[in-house]
XYZ file of C-alpha atoms in Angstrom:
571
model
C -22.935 80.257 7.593
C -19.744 78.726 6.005
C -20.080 77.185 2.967
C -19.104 73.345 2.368
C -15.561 72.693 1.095
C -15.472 72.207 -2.636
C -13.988 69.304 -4.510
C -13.176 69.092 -7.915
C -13.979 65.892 -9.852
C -10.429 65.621 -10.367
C -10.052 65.260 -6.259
C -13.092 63.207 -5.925
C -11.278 60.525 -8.241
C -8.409 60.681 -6.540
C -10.022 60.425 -2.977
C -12.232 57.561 -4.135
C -9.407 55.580 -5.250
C -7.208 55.992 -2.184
C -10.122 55.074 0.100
C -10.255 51.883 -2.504
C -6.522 51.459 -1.168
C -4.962 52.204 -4.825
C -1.431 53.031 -4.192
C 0.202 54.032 -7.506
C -0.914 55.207 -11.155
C 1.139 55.065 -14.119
C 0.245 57.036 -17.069
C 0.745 60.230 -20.112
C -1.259 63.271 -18.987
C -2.520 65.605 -21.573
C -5.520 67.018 -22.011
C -7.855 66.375 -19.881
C -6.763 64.243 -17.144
C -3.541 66.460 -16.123
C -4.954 67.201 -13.080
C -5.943 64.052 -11.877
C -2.722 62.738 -11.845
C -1.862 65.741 -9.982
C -4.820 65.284 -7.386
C -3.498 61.532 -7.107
C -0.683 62.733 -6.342
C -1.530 65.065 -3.666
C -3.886 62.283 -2.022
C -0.860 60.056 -1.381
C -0.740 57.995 -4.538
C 2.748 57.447 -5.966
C 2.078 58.560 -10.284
C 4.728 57.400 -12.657
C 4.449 59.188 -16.147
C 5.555 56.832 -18.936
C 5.913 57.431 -22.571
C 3.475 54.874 -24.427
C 0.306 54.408 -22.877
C 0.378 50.586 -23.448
C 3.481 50.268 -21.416
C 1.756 52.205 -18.964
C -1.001 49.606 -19.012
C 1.272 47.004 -18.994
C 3.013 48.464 -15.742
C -0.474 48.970 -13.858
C -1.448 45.299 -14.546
C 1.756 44.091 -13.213
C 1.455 45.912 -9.751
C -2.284 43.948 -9.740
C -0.439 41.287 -10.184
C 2.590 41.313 -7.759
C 0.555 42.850 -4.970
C -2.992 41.361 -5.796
C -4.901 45.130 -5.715
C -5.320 46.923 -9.161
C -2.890 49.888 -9.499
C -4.290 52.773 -12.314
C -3.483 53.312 -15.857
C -4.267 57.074 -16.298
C -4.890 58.013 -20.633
C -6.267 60.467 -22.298
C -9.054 60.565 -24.826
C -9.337 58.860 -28.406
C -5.752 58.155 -29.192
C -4.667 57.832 -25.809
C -7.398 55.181 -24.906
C -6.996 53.292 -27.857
C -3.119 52.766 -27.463
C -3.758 51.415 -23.642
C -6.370 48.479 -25.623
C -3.037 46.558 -25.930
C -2.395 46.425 -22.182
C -6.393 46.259 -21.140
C -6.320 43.022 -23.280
C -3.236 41.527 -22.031
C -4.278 42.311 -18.410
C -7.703 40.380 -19.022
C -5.987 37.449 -20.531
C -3.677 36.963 -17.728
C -6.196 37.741 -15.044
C -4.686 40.936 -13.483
C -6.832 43.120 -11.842
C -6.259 47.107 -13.239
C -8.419 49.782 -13.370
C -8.264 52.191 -16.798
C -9.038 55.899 -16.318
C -9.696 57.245 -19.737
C -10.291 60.827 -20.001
C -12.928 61.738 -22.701
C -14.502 64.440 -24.419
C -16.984 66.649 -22.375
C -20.536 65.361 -22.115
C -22.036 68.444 -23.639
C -20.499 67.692 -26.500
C -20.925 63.911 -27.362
C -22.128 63.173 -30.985
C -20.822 66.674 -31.805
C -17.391 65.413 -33.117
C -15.817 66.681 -29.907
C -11.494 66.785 -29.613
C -10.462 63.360 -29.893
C -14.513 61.899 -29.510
C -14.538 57.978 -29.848
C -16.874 55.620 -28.286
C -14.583 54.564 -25.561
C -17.146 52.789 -22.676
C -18.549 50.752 -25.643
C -15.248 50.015 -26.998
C -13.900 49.137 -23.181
C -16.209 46.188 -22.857
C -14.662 43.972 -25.654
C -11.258 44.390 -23.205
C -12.269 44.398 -19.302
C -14.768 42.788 -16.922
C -16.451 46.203 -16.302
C -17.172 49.686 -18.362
C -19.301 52.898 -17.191
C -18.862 56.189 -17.271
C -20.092 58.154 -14.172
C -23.011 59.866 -14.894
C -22.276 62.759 -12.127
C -19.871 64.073 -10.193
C -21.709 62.049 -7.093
C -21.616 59.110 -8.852
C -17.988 58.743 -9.342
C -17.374 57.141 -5.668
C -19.462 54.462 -6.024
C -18.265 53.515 -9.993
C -14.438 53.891 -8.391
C -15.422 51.140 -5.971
C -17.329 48.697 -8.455
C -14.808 48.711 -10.792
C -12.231 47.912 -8.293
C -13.894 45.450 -6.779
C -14.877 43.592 -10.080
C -11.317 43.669 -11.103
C -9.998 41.673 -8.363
C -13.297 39.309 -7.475
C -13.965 36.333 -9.472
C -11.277 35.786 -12.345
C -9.543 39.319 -11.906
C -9.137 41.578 -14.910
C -9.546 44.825 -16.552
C -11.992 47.442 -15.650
C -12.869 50.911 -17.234
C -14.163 54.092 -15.952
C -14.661 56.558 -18.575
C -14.036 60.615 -17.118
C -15.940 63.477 -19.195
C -13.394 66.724 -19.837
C -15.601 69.198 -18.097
C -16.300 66.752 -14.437
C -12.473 66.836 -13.814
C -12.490 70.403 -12.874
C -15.915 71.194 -12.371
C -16.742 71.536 -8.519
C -19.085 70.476 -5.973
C -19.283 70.715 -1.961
C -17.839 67.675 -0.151
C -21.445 67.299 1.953
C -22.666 66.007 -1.313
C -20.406 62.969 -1.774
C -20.018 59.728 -0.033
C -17.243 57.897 -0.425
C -18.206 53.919 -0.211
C -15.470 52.330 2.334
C -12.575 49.990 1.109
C -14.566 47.342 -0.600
C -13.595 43.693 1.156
C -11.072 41.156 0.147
C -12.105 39.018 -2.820
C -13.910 36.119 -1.254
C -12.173 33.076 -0.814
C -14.311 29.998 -2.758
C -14.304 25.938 -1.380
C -14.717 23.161 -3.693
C -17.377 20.518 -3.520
C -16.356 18.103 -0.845
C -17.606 15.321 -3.356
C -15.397 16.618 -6.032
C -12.961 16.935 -3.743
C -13.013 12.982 -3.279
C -13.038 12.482 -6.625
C -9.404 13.918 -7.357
C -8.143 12.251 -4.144
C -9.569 9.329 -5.684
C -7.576 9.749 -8.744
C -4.361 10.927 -7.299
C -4.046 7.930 -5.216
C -4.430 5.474 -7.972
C -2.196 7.113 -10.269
C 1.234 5.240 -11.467
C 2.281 8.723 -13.373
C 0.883 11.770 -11.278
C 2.275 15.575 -11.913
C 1.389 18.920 -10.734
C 1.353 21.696 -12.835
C 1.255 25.121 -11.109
C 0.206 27.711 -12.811
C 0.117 31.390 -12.059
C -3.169 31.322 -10.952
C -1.517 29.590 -7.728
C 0.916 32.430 -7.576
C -1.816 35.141 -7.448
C -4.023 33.096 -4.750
C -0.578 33.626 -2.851
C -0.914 29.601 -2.447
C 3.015 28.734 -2.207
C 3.136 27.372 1.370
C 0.215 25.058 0.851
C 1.169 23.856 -2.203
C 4.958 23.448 -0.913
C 3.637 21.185 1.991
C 1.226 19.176 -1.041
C 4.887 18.393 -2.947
C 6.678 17.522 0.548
C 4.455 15.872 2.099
C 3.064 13.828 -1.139
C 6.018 13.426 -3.186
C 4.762 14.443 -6.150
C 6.758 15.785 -9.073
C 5.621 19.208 -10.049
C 6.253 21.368 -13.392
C 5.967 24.855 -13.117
C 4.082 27.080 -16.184
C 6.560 30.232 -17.004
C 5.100 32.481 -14.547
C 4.143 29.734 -12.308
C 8.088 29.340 -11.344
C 8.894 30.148 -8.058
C 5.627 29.300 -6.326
C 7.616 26.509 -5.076
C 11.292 26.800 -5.935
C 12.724 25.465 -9.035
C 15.880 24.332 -7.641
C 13.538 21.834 -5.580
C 13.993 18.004 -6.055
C 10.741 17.250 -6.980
C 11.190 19.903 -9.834
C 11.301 18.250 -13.051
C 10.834 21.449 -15.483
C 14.070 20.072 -17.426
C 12.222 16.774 -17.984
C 9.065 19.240 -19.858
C 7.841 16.938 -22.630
C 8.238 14.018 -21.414
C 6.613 14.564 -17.587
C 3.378 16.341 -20.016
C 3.745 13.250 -22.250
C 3.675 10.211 -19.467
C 1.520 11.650 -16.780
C -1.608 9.462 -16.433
C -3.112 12.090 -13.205
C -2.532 15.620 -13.607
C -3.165 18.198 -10.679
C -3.577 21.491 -12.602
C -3.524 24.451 -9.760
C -4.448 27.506 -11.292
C -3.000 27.158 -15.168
C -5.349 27.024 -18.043
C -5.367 24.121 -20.317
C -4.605 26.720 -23.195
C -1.538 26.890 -26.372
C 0.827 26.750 -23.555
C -0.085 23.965 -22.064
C -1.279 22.518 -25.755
C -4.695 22.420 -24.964
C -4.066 19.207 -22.774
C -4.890 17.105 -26.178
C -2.619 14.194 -27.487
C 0.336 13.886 -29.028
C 1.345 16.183 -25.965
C -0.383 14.450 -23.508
C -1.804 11.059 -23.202
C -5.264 10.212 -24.508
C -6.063 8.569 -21.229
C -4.870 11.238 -19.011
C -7.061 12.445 -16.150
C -6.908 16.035 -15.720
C -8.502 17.167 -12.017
C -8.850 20.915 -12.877
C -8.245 23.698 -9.746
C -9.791 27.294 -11.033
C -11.613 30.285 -9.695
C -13.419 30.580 -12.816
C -16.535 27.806 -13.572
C -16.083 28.664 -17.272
C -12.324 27.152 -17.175
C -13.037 23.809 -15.660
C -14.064 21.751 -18.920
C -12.526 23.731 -20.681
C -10.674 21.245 -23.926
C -11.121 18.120 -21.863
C -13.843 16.303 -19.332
C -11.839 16.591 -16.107
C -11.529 13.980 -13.918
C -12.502 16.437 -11.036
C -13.677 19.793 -11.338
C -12.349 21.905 -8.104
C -14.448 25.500 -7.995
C -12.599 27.282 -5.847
C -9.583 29.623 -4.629
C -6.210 27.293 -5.332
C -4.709 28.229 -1.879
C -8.304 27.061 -0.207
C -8.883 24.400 -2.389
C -4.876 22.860 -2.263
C -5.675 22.744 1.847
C -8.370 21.068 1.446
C -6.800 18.180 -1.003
C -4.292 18.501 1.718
C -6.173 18.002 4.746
C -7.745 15.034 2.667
C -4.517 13.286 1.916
C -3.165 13.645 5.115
C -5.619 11.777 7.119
C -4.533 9.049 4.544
C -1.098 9.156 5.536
C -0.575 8.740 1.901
C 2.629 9.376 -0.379
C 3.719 8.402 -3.655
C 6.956 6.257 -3.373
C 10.457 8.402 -5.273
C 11.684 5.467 -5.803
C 8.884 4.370 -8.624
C 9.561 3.584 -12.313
C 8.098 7.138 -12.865
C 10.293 9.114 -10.809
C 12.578 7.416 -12.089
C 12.390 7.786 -15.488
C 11.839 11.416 -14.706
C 15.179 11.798 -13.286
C 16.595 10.243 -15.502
C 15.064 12.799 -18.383
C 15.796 15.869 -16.146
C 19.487 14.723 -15.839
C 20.164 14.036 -19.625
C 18.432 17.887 -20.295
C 20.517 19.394 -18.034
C 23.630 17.967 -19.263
C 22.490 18.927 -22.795
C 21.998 22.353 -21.298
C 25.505 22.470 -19.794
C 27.294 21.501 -22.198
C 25.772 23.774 -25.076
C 26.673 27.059 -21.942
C 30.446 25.618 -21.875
C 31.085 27.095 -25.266
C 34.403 29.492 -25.505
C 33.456 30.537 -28.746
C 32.704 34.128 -29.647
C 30.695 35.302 -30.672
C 28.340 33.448 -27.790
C 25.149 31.349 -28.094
C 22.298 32.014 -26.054
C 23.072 29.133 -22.955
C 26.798 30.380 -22.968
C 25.301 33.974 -22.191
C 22.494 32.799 -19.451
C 25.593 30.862 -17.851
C 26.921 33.835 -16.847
C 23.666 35.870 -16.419
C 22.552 32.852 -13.828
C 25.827 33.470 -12.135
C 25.356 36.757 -11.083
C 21.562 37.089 -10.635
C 20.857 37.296 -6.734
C 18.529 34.829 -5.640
C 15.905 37.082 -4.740
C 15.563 39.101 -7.957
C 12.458 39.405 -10.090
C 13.012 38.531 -13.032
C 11.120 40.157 -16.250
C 11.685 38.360 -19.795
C 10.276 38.750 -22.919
C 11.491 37.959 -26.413
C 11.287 34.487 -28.784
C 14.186 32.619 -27.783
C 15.689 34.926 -25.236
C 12.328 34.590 -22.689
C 11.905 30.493 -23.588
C 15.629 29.656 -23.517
C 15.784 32.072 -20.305
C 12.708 30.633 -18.537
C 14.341 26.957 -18.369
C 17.927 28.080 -17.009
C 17.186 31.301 -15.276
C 15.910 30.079 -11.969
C 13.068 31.573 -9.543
C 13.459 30.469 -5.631
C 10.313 32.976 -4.749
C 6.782 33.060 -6.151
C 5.657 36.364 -8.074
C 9.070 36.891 -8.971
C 8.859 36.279 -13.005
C 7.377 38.301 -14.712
C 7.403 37.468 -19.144
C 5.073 37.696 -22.301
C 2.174 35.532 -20.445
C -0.665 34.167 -22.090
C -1.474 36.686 -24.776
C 2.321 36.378 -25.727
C 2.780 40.145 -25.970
C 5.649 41.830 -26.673
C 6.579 45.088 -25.530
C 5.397 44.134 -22.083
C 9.261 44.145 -20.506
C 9.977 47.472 -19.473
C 6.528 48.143 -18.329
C 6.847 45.257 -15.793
C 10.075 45.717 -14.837
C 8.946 49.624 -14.002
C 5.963 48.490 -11.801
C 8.658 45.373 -10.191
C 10.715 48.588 -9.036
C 8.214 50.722 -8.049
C 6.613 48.038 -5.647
C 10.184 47.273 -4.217
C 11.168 50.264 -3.766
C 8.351 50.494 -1.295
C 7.874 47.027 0.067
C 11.198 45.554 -0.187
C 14.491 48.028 -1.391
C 16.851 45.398 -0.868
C 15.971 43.437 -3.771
C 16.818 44.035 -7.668
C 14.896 43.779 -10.570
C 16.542 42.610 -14.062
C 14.756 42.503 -17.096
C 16.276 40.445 -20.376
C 15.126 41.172 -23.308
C 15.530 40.037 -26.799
C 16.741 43.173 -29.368
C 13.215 42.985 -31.073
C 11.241 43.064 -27.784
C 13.382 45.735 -25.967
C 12.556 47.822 -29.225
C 9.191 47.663 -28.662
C 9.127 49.952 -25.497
C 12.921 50.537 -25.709
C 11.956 54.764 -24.999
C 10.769 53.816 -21.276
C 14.845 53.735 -20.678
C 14.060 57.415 -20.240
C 11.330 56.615 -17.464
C 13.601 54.319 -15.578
C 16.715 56.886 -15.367
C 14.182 59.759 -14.900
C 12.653 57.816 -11.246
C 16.044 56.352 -10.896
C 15.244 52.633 -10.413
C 17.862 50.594 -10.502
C 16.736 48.712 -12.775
C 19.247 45.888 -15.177
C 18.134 45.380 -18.664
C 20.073 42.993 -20.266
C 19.387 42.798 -23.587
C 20.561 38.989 -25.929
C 21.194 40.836 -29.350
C 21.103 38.554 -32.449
C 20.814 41.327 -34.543
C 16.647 40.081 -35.622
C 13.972 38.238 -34.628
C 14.352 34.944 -34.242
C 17.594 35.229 -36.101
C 19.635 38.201 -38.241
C 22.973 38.261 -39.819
C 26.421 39.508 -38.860
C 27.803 42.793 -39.975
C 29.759 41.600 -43.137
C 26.714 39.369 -44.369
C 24.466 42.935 -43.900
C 26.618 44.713 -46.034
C 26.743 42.397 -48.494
C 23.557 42.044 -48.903
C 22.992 46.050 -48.892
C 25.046 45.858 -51.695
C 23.057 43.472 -53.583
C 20.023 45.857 -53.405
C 17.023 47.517 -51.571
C 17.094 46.330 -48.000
C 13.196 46.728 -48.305
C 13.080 43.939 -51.169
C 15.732 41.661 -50.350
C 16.375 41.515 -46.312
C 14.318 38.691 -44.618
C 11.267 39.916 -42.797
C 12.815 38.651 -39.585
C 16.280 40.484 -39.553
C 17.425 43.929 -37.853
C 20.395 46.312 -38.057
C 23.607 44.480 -37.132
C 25.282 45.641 -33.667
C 22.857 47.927 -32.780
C 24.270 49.876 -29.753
C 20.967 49.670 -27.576
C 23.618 50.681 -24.283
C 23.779 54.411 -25.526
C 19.997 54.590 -25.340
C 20.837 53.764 -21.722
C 23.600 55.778 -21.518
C 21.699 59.053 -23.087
C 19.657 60.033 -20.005
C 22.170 59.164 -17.199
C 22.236 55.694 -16.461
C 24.917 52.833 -17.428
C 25.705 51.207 -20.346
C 28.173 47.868 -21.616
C 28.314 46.620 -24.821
C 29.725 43.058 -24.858
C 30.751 40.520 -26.966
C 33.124 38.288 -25.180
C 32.384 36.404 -21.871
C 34.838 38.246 -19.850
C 33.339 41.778 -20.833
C 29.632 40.256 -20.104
C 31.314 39.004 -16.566
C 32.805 42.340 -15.968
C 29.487 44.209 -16.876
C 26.993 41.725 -14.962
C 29.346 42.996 -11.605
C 29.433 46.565 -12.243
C 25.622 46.268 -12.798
C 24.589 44.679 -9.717
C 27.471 46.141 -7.730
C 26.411 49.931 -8.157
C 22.416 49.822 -6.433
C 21.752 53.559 -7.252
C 21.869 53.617 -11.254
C 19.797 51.909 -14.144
C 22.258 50.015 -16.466
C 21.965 47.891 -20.005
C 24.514 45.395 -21.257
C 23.626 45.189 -24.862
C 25.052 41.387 -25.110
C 26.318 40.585 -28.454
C 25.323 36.574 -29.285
C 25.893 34.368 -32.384
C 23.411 36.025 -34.912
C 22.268 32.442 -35.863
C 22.688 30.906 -32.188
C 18.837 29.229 -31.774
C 17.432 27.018 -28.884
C 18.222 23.271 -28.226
C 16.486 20.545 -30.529
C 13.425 19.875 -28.259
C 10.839 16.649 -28.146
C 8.236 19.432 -28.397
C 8.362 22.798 -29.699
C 6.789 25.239 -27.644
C 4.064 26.039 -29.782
C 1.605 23.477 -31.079
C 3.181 24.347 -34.415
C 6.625 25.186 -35.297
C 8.111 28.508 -35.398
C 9.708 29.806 -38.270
């Protein structure tokens, strides 16, 4: 009798997450998960080697993200585990669902002080919705499928499932595993139809209403219902950072340039899927009013309440739950007037911004200022692009004149406010294009000090060949630096380690070559015309990664605002 076919634990992984529909895997292999990457591989999943495991976290969660199924983050033991913490904890703070394969050290030898042994389920938990480590090679089906289903169900996140050395190549006949089937769609949640009334309640006697969108709407894929809420209501809407796009931001009832002072008026606030957290500023005065009502829309229970007593608490999926506002609204023919003092005032705000704006971007001077360089970057950016951004002024100055026209489509430091995340996203951006939709571009601007951060996964980008622009606004530090001259000077002075500000780096750094080292294109820039000529080489040429290293005004900062960002100041 012929004997059953053999799989390794390295193919049952593999096969368990392709029947979970996981499509791609980023990762470093090493000892001893090289050949599950290679069984993923031969299954049909698309692996992308990077070369920090946190940027390969960060480039899982993103795919969770922009597709709404968890992609894989592949590590290996100890070190390699402990460097992909970063991106775990990000993921979980945004709500992205991605799964963490961790290879570890082989269960005969636990305790032992095995290569690279570190408590890594028990460690997991503090980061993800969900850590286990199979206890056979049977069992790994069945933990493949929980773990993917608890990352996308509820409030999506992390999950972790921890691989002993000796399972990935140790063998066992096929008749002896069952592969669960594709676990089902996340449920889709309705509110309370008396909570329901409630906000309809509120919204309809409200002189000063406002929507905020958050990216919670973007992941619920709720863009055409909340487009017809803003049409059909005439409500003024503010998008959060990643929330832009979900409906477009060059619609009139957009009033993201009027910020502050839409946050600071509103007496009824729709919040759709954003968390009343330090970018929103906790929804407490002097930000917003005392007497504001708040009706809160989350998937989570543990969010609604959260800072304030909502007016209405709305349980439920935002693209199920804005319908059913909808539905509500419309059998009261009801919609706020645009001609009201409160529009009013807000277009009056948004216009005054915008000029502000514009006339800080008509600058000739060189070297530039941040607005006079995003002038021309807004220029040439198609209109379909996705847009990654990270950095202190480069990703808040860039979030208000950079424009997104389709939701999912920026992508920045998020909630946790991490840096480093950039090239990570804008590798998992490509990767899903290049698949779902090759015609578009991805463009990721940086600030020098984040691009530093993962600056190596250039090599990653030429070595897959996405064509990928990284633009990176140079002002020689964080925050701020100094020109060449005032460097030197200072150098002269004394140590660099005693004297130079905390916040500076090296003048003129020529991040292009690092570009320009493993095959792709590079610009360095300092005058408009060169940044005009690079931005159309860029995006003419579809085939090749390029940077333009863009030269600004080392002491060029943001506009004076009503309200900084943060709840305090920055530096």
């Amino acid at each position: 009798m012929a004997s059953e076919e053999p799989l390794t634990g390295a193919q049952i992984i593999a096969e368990a997450l392709v029947a979970q529909n996981v499509k791609y895997m980023f990762g470093i292999v090493g000892i001893p998960v090289i050949e599950i990457a290679v069984a993923a591989q031969v299954a049909g999943i698309k692996y992308v080697g990077m070369r920090n495991e946190q940027a390969a976290c960060y480039a899982a969660s993103a795919v969770g993200y922009l597709t709404g199924r968890p992609a894989v983050c592949l590590v290996v033991s100890g070190p390699g585990l402990i460097h992909a913490l970063g991106g775990m904890a990000n993921s979980n703070m945004n709500c992205w669902p991605v799964i963490i394969l961790g290879g570890s050290s082989d269960s005969n030898q636990e305790t032992m002080g095995a290569f690279q042994e570190f408590p890594q389920v028990e460690s997991c938990r503090l980061y993800s919705k969900f850590s286990a480590r199979p206890s056979s090679l049977e069992a790994i089906p069945s933990v493949v499928e929980k773990a993917v289903r608890t990352s996308m169900y509820g409030r999506p996140g992390a999950c972790y499932i921890d691989i002993p050395g000796d399972f990935v190549n140790k063998m066992i006949d096929r008749s002896a595993v069952r592969f669960p089937e594709c676990c089902l769609p996340r449920p889709i949640g309705l509110a309370d139809s008396s909570e329901i009334q409630k906000a309809v309640a509120a919204l309809i006697s409200a002189q000063n209403p406002l929507i905020i969108v958050g990216k919670g709407a973007a992941f619920s894929r709720a863009e055409d219902s909340i487009r017809r809420l803003v049409d059909e209501c005439g409500l003024p809407f503010l998008p959060t950072p990643m929330g832009k796009g979900v409906v477009p931001d060059n619609h009139p009832l957009c009033v993201a340039a009027a910020r502050s002072s839409a946050l600071k008026n509103a007496d009824v606030i729709l919040l759709l899927g954003a968390r009343l957290n330090w970018i929103l500023h906790f929804g407490l005065s002097p930000r917003f009013r005392p007497d504001v009502k708040i009706i809160q829309v989350d998937i989570c229970a543990e969010e609604l309440g959260n800072n304030v007593k909502p007016a209405a608490s709305l349980l439920g999926d935002v693209n199920a739950v804005t319908q059913q506002l909808l539905e509500r609204l419309q059998k009261m023919s009801w919609k706020y007037p645009t001609n009201s003092a409160w529009w009013n005032s807000l277009r009056e705000k948004v216009k005054a911004n915008e000029e502000t704006s514009k006339e800080l971007a008509s600058g000739t001077s060189v070297p530039m200022n941040y607005y006079t360089a995003f002038r021309y970057v807004k220029e040439a950016l198609p209109n379909d692009c996705i847009i990654v951004s990270e950095g202190a002024n480069t990703m808040d100055i860039g979030r208000t004149v950079l424009q997104n026209l389709h939701p999912r489509h920026r992508l920045d430091a998020g909630t946790f406010g991490t840096m480093g995340v950039g090239l990570g996203f804008a590798i998992a951006a490509a990767m899903v294009l290049k698949y779902e939709a090759p015609e578009k571009r991805v463009v990721c601007v940086e600030g020098d000090s984040a691009f530093g951060f993962s600056g190596m996964e250039v090599e990653t980008i030429c070595r897959y060949n996405l064509p990928i622009v990284i633009i990176v606004v140079n002002n020689n530090g964080i925050y701020s630096g100094f020109d060449e001259d005032s460097w030197a000077d200072m150098l002269e002075a004394g140590d660099p380690a005693s004297i130079a500000p905390p916040v500076s780096l090296k003048p003129n750094a020529h991040y292009e070559q690092v570009m320009m080292a493993f095959g792709g294109k590079g610009y360095f820039v300092r005058t408009p015309e060169e940044l005009q000529q690079a931005l159309y080489s860029s995006f003419s040429d579809k085939n090749v990664p390029s940077l333009i290293n863009v030269m600004i005004d080392p002491q060029s900062d943001r506009k004076q605002q009503e309200f900084p960002w943060l709840t305090r100041s920055n530096l």
